[in-house]
Coordinates of C-alpha atoms in Angstrom, one line a residue:
M1 CA 32.8 -20.3 15.2
K2 CA 35.4 -17.9 14.6
T3 CA 35.2 -14.1 15.8
G4 CA 34.8 -13.0 12.2
K5 CA 32.5 -15.1 11.0
K6 CA 30.2 -15.1 14.4
S7 CA 30.7 -11.2 13.9
L8 CA 29.2 -11.4 10.2
W9 CA 26.5 -13.1 11.4
L10 CA 25.2 -11.4 13.7
A11 CA 25.0 -8.4 11.5
I12 CA 23.5 -10.4 9.2
L13 CA 20.8 -11.3 11.7
A14 CA 20.3 -7.7 12.4
A15 CA 19.6 -6.9 8.8
L16 CA 17.3 -9.8 8.5
A17 CA 15.2 -7.9 12.0
L18 CA 15.1 -4.8 10.0
L19 CA 13.7 -6.5 6.8
A20 CA 11.4 -8.0 9.3
A21 CA 9.8 -5.2 10.6
A22 CA 9.9 -3.4 6.9
C23 CA 8.0 -5.5 5.0
G24 CA 5.5 -6.7 8.1
S25 CA 4.1 -9.7 9.8
D26 CA 3.8 -11.6 7.0
A27 CA 7.4 -11.7 6.0
A28 CA 8.7 -12.9 9.4
D29 CA 8.6 -16.7 8.3
V30 CA 10.2 -15.9 4.9
V31 CA 13.0 -14.3 7.1
A32 CA 13.6 -16.7 9.5
D33 CA 14.3 -19.6 7.0
A34 CA 16.0 -17.4 5.2
A35 CA 18.6 -17.0 8.3
D36 CA 18.5 -20.9 8.6
D37 CA 19.4 -21.1 5.0
A38 CA 21.9 -18.6 5.2
A39 CA 23.4 -20.0 8.2
D40 CA 23.4 -23.5 6.1
V41 CA 25.6 -21.8 3.8
A42 CA 28.0 -20.6 6.3
D43 CA 28.7 -23.5 8.1
D44 CA 29.0 -25.6 4.7
A45 CA 30.8 -24.1 2.1
M46 CA 30.1 -24.4 -1.5
D47 CA 31.8 -25.7 -4.4
D48 CA 29.4 -26.2 -7.1
D49 CA 31.6 -25.0 -10.0
D50 CA 30.4 -28.5 -11.6
A51 CA 26.6 -28.0 -10.9
M52 CA 26.0 -27.4 -14.6
D53 CA 23.4 -29.6 -16.2
D54 CA 25.4 -32.4 -18.6
D55 CA 22.9 -30.5 -21.5
A56 CA 24.1 -27.0 -21.1
P57 CA 25.7 -26.9 -24.1
A58 CA 22.5 -27.0 -25.6
A59 CA 21.0 -24.0 -24.2
M60 CA 24.1 -22.1 -25.1
I61 CA 21.7 -19.1 -27.2
G62 CA 23.8 -16.6 -26.6
E63 CA 26.9 -18.0 -28.2
G64 CA 29.4 -15.4 -30.6
Q65 CA 27.2 -12.8 -29.0
Q66 CA 28.5 -9.8 -26.8
I67 CA 26.8 -8.4 -24.6
Q68 CA 28.1 -4.9 -22.6
M69 CA 26.3 -4.1 -19.1
A70 CA 27.6 -0.9 -16.8
R71 CA 26.7 -0.6 -13.0
A72 CA 26.6 2.0 -10.7
N73 CA 29.4 3.3 -9.0
W74 CA 28.1 2.7 -5.2
A75 CA 29.1 -0.9 -3.7
S76 CA 25.2 -1.9 -3.0
G77 CA 24.7 -2.3 -6.4
Y78 CA 27.7 -4.6 -7.3
V79 CA 26.2 -8.3 -6.3
Q80 CA 23.5 -7.8 -8.4
A81 CA 24.8 -6.7 -11.3
E82 CA 27.2 -9.5 -11.3
I83 CA 24.2 -11.9 -10.7
Y84 CA 23.2 -10.8 -13.8
R85 CA 26.8 -11.0 -15.8
Q86 CA 27.0 -14.7 -14.5
V87 CA 23.9 -16.0 -15.5
L88 CA 24.4 -14.4 -19.5
Q89 CA 27.5 -15.9 -19.4
E90 CA 25.7 -19.3 -18.6
L91 CA 23.9 -18.6 -21.6
G92 CA 26.7 -18.7 -24.0
Y93 CA 27.2 -14.8 -23.9
E94 CA 30.0 -13.1 -23.9
V95 CA 29.8 -10.4 -21.0
A96 CA 32.6 -7.9 -20.3
D97 CA 33.2 -7.4 -16.4
P98 CA 31.6 -3.6 -15.7
A99 CA 33.9 -3.0 -12.8
D100 CA 36.6 -2.6 -16.2
G101 CA 35.4 0.6 -17.3
F102 CA 31.8 0.6 -17.5
E103 CA 30.7 1.5 -13.7
F104 CA 29.4 4.8 -13.6
S105 CA 27.1 7.5 -12.0
P106 CA 23.6 7.7 -12.9
D107 CA 24.1 10.5 -15.3
L108 CA 26.6 8.8 -17.8
A109 CA 25.1 5.3 -17.4
Y110 CA 21.4 6.7 -18.7
Q111 CA 23.7 8.9 -21.4
T112 CA 25.5 5.5 -22.3
M113 CA 22.7 3.6 -22.4
A114 CA 21.0 5.8 -24.9
D115 CA 23.8 6.2 -27.0
G116 CA 24.1 2.4 -27.0
Q117 CA 27.8 2.6 -25.5
T118 CA 25.8 -0.1 -22.4
D119 CA 23.1 -2.4 -23.4
F120 CA 21.6 -2.9 -19.9
W121 CA 22.5 -2.2 -15.8
T122 CA 20.0 -3.3 -13.2
N123 CA 20.7 0.1 -10.5
S124 CA 18.2 2.2 -11.8
W125 CA 16.4 3.6 -8.6
Y126 CA 12.6 4.8 -10.1
P127 CA 11.4 7.3 -9.7
G128 CA 13.7 9.3 -8.7
H129 CA 16.5 7.9 -11.2
L130 CA 13.8 9.5 -14.3
T131 CA 15.1 13.2 -13.6
W132 CA 17.8 11.2 -16.2
W133 CA 15.9 10.3 -18.9
D134 CA 14.7 13.9 -19.5
G135 CA 18.2 15.2 -20.7
E136 CA 18.2 16.3 -24.2
R137 CA 20.7 14.8 -27.1
T138 CA 22.0 16.5 -29.9
D139 CA 19.6 14.9 -32.2
G140 CA 16.4 16.8 -30.5
T141 CA 15.6 13.6 -29.1
T142 CA 15.3 13.0 -25.3
I143 CA 17.4 10.4 -23.3
G144 CA 14.5 8.7 -22.5
D145 CA 13.7 7.9 -26.1
H146 CA 16.4 5.8 -25.8
L147 CA 15.6 3.6 -23.5
V148 CA 13.0 1.2 -21.5
K149 CA 12.5 0.2 -18.0
V150 CA 12.1 -3.3 -17.4
G151 CA 9.9 -4.9 -14.4
G152 CA 11.5 -7.5 -11.7
L153 CA 14.2 -7.8 -9.1
F154 CA 13.2 -5.1 -6.2
E155 CA 9.9 -3.3 -6.6
N156 CA 8.5 -1.0 -3.7
A157 CA 12.4 -2.4 -1.6
G158 CA 14.4 0.8 -2.0
V159 CA 13.6 1.4 1.9
Q160 CA 15.6 4.9 2.1
G161 CA 15.5 8.0 4.9
W162 CA 17.5 9.5 7.3
L163 CA 19.3 7.9 10.3
I164 CA 19.7 9.6 13.7
T165 CA 22.0 9.0 16.6
K166 CA 19.9 6.6 19.0
S167 CA 21.1 8.0 22.2
W168 CA 21.0 11.8 21.1
A169 CA 17.2 11.6 19.6
D170 CA 16.0 9.8 23.2
E171 CA 17.8 11.9 25.3
A172 CA 16.7 15.4 23.3
G173 CA 13.2 13.9 22.4
I174 CA 13.9 14.3 18.9
T175 CA 10.9 13.2 16.6
T176 CA 11.3 15.0 13.1
L177 CA 13.9 16.6 11.4
D178 CA 11.5 19.5 11.5
Q179 CA 11.9 19.9 15.2
I180 CA 15.9 20.0 14.6
N181 CA 15.4 22.5 12.3
D182 CA 13.6 24.8 14.4
D183 CA 15.6 24.4 17.2
P184 CA 18.5 26.0 17.5
A185 CA 20.2 24.1 21.0
L186 CA 19.6 21.0 18.5
Y187 CA 20.5 22.0 15.0
G188 CA 23.8 23.6 16.6
A189 CA 25.0 20.2 18.3
L190 CA 25.2 18.7 14.6
P191 CA 28.4 18.5 13.2
D192 CA 29.9 21.3 10.9
T193 CA 32.7 19.3 8.6
D194 CA 33.6 22.5 6.4
G195 CA 33.8 24.9 9.0
D196 CA 31.2 27.0 7.4
G197 CA 29.3 27.4 10.4
Q198 CA 26.5 25.7 8.9
P199 CA 25.4 22.4 10.8
E200 CA 25.3 19.5 8.4
V201 CA 23.6 16.5 7.3
F202 CA 25.5 13.8 5.4
T203 CA 23.7 12.9 2.1
C204 CA 25.3 11.7 -0.8
P205 CA 28.0 12.3 -3.6
E206 CA 26.6 15.0 -5.9
D207 CA 26.1 12.2 -9.1
W208 CA 23.8 9.9 -7.3
T209 CA 20.4 11.5 -7.5
C210 CA 19.9 11.2 -4.3
D211 CA 21.7 14.5 -3.3
D212 CA 19.4 16.3 -5.4
I213 CA 15.9 14.7 -3.9
A214 CA 17.6 15.5 -0.5
A215 CA 18.7 19.1 -1.6
S216 CA 14.8 20.0 -2.8
M217 CA 13.4 18.2 0.2
F218 CA 15.0 20.9 2.3
A219 CA 14.3 23.5 0.1
F220 CA 10.7 22.6 -0.3
A221 CA 10.4 21.9 3.7
E222 CA 12.8 25.2 4.2
Y223 CA 15.3 23.4 6.1
D224 CA 17.0 26.7 6.3
N225 CA 19.1 26.0 9.4
V226 CA 21.0 22.8 8.6
Q227 CA 22.6 21.9 5.3
P228 CA 22.6 18.9 3.2
L229 CA 26.3 18.0 2.8
K230 CA 27.2 16.3 -0.4
A231 CA 30.5 14.3 -0.2
G232 CA 32.1 10.6 -0.9
Y233 CA 29.2 8.1 0.4
D234 CA 31.6 6.1 2.6
A235 CA 33.9 9.0 3.6
M236 CA 30.5 10.2 5.5
F237 CA 29.2 7.1 6.9
A238 CA 32.6 6.3 8.9
Q239 CA 32.6 10.3 10.5
F240 CA 29.1 8.8 11.1
L241 CA 29.6 5.8 12.8
D242 CA 32.4 7.3 15.1
L243 CA 29.9 10.2 15.7
V244 CA 27.4 7.4 16.6
A245 CA 29.6 5.4 19.1
D246 CA 30.8 8.4 21.0
D247 CA 27.1 9.2 21.4
Q248 CA 27.5 12.4 19.3
P249 CA 24.6 14.1 17.6
A250 CA 24.9 13.0 13.4
I251 CA 22.2 12.5 10.9
I252 CA 22.8 10.4 8.1
Y253 CA 21.3 9.4 4.4
T254 CA 21.1 6.0 3.6
W255 CA 19.1 3.4 2.2
T256 CA 18.0 -0.8 1.9
P257 CA 19.0 -3.0 0.9
S258 CA 22.3 -2.8 2.3
A259 CA 25.3 -3.3 4.2
Y260 CA 25.1 0.1 6.2
V261 CA 22.3 -0.9 8.1
T262 CA 24.0 -3.9 9.7
Q263 CA 27.3 -1.4 11.1
A264 CA 24.5 1.4 12.4
V265 CA 21.6 -0.4 13.5
P266 CA 18.0 0.8 13.6
G267 CA 16.8 0.3 17.1
T268 CA 20.2 -0.2 18.6
D269 CA 22.6 2.5 17.3
V270 CA 20.3 5.2 15.3
Y271 CA 16.9 5.4 14.2
W272 CA 15.4 6.2 11.0
L273 CA 14.1 9.9 11.5
S274 CA 10.6 10.9 11.1
I275 CA 9.7 13.8 9.0
D276 CA 6.4 16.6 9.6
P277 CA 3.6 15.1 7.2
A278 CA 3.9 19.0 5.8
S279 CA 7.5 18.8 4.9
L280 CA 6.5 16.1 2.3
L281 CA 8.5 17.0 -1.5
D282 CA 5.8 17.7 -4.0
D283 CA 6.3 17.8 -7.4
S284 CA 6.6 21.6 -7.6
N285 CA 10.6 21.4 -8.3
P286 CA 11.3 23.9 -5.4
L287 CA 15.4 24.4 -7.0
G288 CA 13.6 24.3 -10.7
D289 CA 16.3 21.4 -11.6
D290 CA 15.5 19.1 -14.8
G291 CA 13.3 16.4 -14.4
G292 CA 12.7 18.0 -10.7
E293 CA 9.2 17.0 -10.5
N294 CA 10.4 13.7 -10.2
Y295 CA 12.0 13.4 -6.6
A296 CA 8.4 13.8 -5.1
Q297 CA 7.7 11.7 -2.3
P298 CA 4.2 11.4 -2.4
D299 CA 4.0 8.1 -0.5
P300 CA 6.9 7.7 1.9
F301 CA 7.7 4.3 3.8
T302 CA 5.9 4.8 6.6
G303 CA 6.3 0.7 7.7
F304 CA 9.1 1.1 10.6
G305 CA 7.4 0.6 14.3
A306 CA 8.8 2.7 17.4
E307 CA 11.8 0.4 18.0
F308 CA 13.2 1.5 14.6
C309 CA 11.9 5.0 13.9
T310 CA 10.9 8.1 15.6
Q311 CA 7.5 8.8 16.0
G312 CA 6.4 12.1 14.4
P313 CA 2.8 13.6 14.1
D314 CA 1.5 10.5 12.2
G315 CA 4.0 8.0 13.4
C316 CA 6.9 7.2 11.1
N317 CA 7.3 8.8 8.8
T318 CA 10.4 8.3 6.6
G319 CA 9.5 11.0 4.0
W320 CA 11.1 9.0 1.4
E321 CA 9.4 6.7 -1.2
A322 CA 10.3 3.2 -0.9
A323 CA 12.2 2.9 -4.5
D324 CA 11.6 0.6 -7.1
I325 CA 15.3 -0.7 -7.9
Q326 CA 15.2 -2.1 -11.7
V327 CA 16.7 -2.9 -14.7
T328 CA 17.1 -0.5 -17.2
A329 CA 18.0 -1.2 -20.9
N330 CA 18.5 0.8 -24.4
K331 CA 14.9 0.3 -26.4
T332 CA 17.1 -0.7 -29.5
W333 CA 19.3 -4.0 -28.1
A334 CA 15.8 -4.7 -25.5
E335 CA 13.7 -4.6 -29.0
E336 CA 16.9 -6.7 -30.5
N337 CA 16.7 -9.2 -27.4
P338 CA 12.9 -9.7 -26.5
H339 CA 13.7 -12.8 -24.7
L340 CA 16.3 -11.2 -22.4
I341 CA 14.0 -8.5 -21.5
A342 CA 11.7 -11.6 -21.2
M343 CA 13.9 -13.1 -18.8
F344 CA 15.2 -10.0 -16.9
E345 CA 11.2 -9.6 -16.0
T346 CA 11.6 -12.8 -13.8
M347 CA 14.4 -12.4 -12.3
R348 CA 13.6 -11.3 -8.7
P349 CA 16.1 -12.3 -6.3
S350 CA 14.9 -12.2 -2.7
V351 CA 15.7 -9.1 -0.9
V352 CA 16.6 -11.1 1.9
D353 CA 19.2 -12.9 0.0
I354 CA 20.4 -9.7 -1.5
S355 CA 20.9 -7.9 1.6
I356 CA 23.0 -11.2 3.4
A357 CA 25.4 -11.2 0.2
Q358 CA 25.5 -7.4 0.3
V359 CA 27.0 -8.1 4.5
E360 CA 29.3 -10.7 3.1
Q361 CA 30.6 -8.4 0.8
A362 CA 30.7 -5.7 3.2
G363 CA 33.1 -8.1 5.6
G364 CA 35.2 -9.3 2.5
D365 CA 38.0 -7.2 0.8
E366 CA 35.9 -5.0 -1.1
S367 CA 37.6 -6.9 -4.5
Q368 CA 36.1 -7.5 -7.4
S369 CA 37.2 -11.3 -7.1
D370 CA 35.0 -11.3 -3.8
V371 CA 31.9 -9.7 -5.9
I372 CA 32.2 -12.5 -7.8
R373 CA 32.6 -15.5 -5.8
I374 CA 29.9 -14.2 -3.9
A375 CA 27.5 -13.9 -6.5
S376 CA 28.6 -17.1 -8.1
E377 CA 27.8 -18.5 -4.2
Y378 CA 24.2 -16.9 -5.0
I379 CA 23.7 -18.5 -7.9
A380 CA 24.7 -22.6 -6.8
A381 CA 22.5 -22.2 -3.8
N382 CA 19.5 -21.1 -5.8
R383 CA 20.4 -23.2 -9.1
D384 CA 16.8 -24.3 -9.7
L385 CA 15.7 -20.7 -9.8
V386 CA 18.5 -19.2 -11.6
D387 CA 17.6 -22.3 -13.8
S388 CA 14.1 -21.5 -14.2
W389 CA 15.5 -17.9 -15.1
K390 CA 17.4 -19.2 -18.0
Q391 CA 14.9 -21.6 -19.5
T392 CA 12.7 -18.3 -19.6
A393 CA 14.9 -16.8 -22.2
I394 CA 15.8 -20.3 -23.6
D395 CA 11.6 -20.7 -24.3
N396 CA 11.4 -17.3 -25.9
Y397 CA 14.7 -17.2 -27.8
A398 CA 13.2 -17.0 -31.6
G399 CA 17.1 -17.9 -33.2

């Protein structure tokens, strides 16, 4: 096996180990089976362009109809969006590539769906994204009046939180973000990239929603000695990796499923950082943001053991809920296409499979053609499952 491919699969195995830890012991066999399947895919190049059944034309219920989907402006959402696009194309729909002018931040995505400029996207993170539903339109309605949430995809799967340099946490005995905020020797060791004298925690770009949630968290918990930095995520993550590699103090927000946790591996390079239970953000909306009550994190993810997560007063407490990653659609479009909504509700690809795809994407050339290839290979490797999704649309199609 070539060195590059070997590194890729080591990264995948790291991601699988983390997913097994997050999902609990019941997921161990699933993860192991997925690892075996993934390795088989790696060893056996797939060429399934002709895998469609001979009677496929009879199932082209979307022939002559156009769909305009959007996708998020974060790379970890690209593959799932492309899978949906290709499944719709197999049903005969004309679906433009959202990479060509329809890649949006959440605020714009929900606006364009409410306006009918786009029909759906696969990149909602709830409950945090509900804040965008509260925006008022010129006709007196809200954005949310024109949208529907669609079940399926990755429910309770968007594990998120803070990563901290493992060597620093071990050496300093760090257990919580609260401890860092309260100790000048600890918060003073964090980077100050803009030179304003304020130690920083890397968060998100200012249009991703997680940036607003983080700001509200810091205000509610009175983390006055550290500043949540908003900037381009990949640039912040690259700086974080450099600091971790040098055993320097650093903290960053991240999430799964994504390839980021295969570059900064919990339990090896970093830990998930706990927060004190008293600092959990409630629905009081401390910054007065429109819809800010939706930022509350009443049921944070606590499933990581001491190997992966610092142990606060109640063990691991990431401070963030595991989000529902779902499809959102324009309400009128959904009412006109109930067969597609029925199909979307059945489309629940394995989080493990998508994580593997994201690791492969991160190791690729960052092109849309690579995203298209990875999605095509997923569909080919899961043909029976994909066909069952399509059959749901066909069975519910009224013509």
